[in-house]
C-alpha positions as a printed Julia matrix, in Angstrom:
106×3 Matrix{Float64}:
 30.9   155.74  -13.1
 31.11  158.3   -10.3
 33.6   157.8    -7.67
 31.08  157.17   -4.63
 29.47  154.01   -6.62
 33.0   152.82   -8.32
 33.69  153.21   -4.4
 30.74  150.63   -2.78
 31.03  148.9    -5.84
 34.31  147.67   -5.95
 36.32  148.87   -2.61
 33.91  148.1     0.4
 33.54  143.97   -0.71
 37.13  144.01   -0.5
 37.77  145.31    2.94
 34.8   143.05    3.91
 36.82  140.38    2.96
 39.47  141.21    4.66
 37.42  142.05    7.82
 35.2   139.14    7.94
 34.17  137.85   11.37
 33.68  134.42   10.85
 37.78  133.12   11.35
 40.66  135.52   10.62
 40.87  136.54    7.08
 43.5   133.59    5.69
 45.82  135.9     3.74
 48.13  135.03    0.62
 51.16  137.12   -0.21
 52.01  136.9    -3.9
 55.09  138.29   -5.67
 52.37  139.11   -9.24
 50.28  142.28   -9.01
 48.44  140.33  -11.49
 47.73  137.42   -9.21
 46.51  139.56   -6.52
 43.09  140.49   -4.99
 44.41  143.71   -3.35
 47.11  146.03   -4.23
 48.6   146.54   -0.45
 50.16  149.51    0.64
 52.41  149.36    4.05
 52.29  152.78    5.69
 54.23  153.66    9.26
 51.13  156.23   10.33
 48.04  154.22   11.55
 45.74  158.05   10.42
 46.81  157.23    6.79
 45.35  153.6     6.78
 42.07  152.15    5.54
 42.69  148.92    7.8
 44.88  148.31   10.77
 46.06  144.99   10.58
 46.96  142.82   13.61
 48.84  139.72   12.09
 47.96  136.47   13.9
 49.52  132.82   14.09
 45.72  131.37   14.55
 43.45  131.1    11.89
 40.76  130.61   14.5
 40.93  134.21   15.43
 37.61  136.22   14.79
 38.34  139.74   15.24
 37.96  142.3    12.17
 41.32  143.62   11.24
 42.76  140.38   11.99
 45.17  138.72    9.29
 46.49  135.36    9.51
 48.67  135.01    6.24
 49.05  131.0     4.78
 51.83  129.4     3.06
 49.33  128.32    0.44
 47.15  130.77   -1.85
 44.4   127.47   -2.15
 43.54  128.29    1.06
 43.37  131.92    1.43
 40.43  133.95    1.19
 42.41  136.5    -0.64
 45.78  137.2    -1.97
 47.74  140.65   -2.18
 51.07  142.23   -3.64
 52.53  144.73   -1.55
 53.69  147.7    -3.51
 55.75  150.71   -2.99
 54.1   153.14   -3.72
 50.94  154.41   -2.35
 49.31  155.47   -5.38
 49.45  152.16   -6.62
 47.78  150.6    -3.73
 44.21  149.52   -3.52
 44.47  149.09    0.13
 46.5   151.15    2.43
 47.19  149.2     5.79
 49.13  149.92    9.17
 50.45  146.75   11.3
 49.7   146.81   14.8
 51.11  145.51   18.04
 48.09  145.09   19.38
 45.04  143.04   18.29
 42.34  145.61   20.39
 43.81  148.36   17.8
 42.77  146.05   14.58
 39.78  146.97   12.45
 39.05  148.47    9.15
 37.69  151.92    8.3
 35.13  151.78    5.39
């Protein structure tokens, strides 16, 4: 499989989910790559990221880019592992300050 289709395929539903417009994307943190949805890396420079998150305490919150993370992976729409290392990561993301910076580059 060629990298553009492994690409569409399997990378651009993902950051859909995490972008979805309906209600901020109910996030799960798990401590299992296994477990997870999304390999997450953390990076300090917003050029390097795919998405720039704002983090939210409402789930109400309809913005893309907007993460509200849960206490309770039965009611996330997705769960990630954050990893150290870049390479590793399926999704490279940069937290903002400011929820007019948040969106996701596909």
């Amino acid at each position: 499989m060629n990298i553009k289709k492994m690409f569409i395929k399997f990378f651009c539903p993902l950051l859909m989910l995490f972008s979805a417009e309906t209600n901020a994307a109910q996030i799960y943190i798990t401590d299992y790559a296994s477990d997870a949805d999304a390999k997450v890396y953390v990076t300090q420079y917003q050029s390097d990221a795919n998405c720039i998150v704002y983090e939210t305490n409402y789930q109400s919150d309809s913005d893309p880019g907007v993460w509200y993370f849960t206490k309770y992976k039965s009611n996330a729409r997705a769960s990630i592992y954050y990893t150290k290392y870049k390479s590793d990561a399926s999704l490279i993301v940069y937290f903002t300050k400011y929820k007019s910076d948040a969106r996701c580059r596909y």
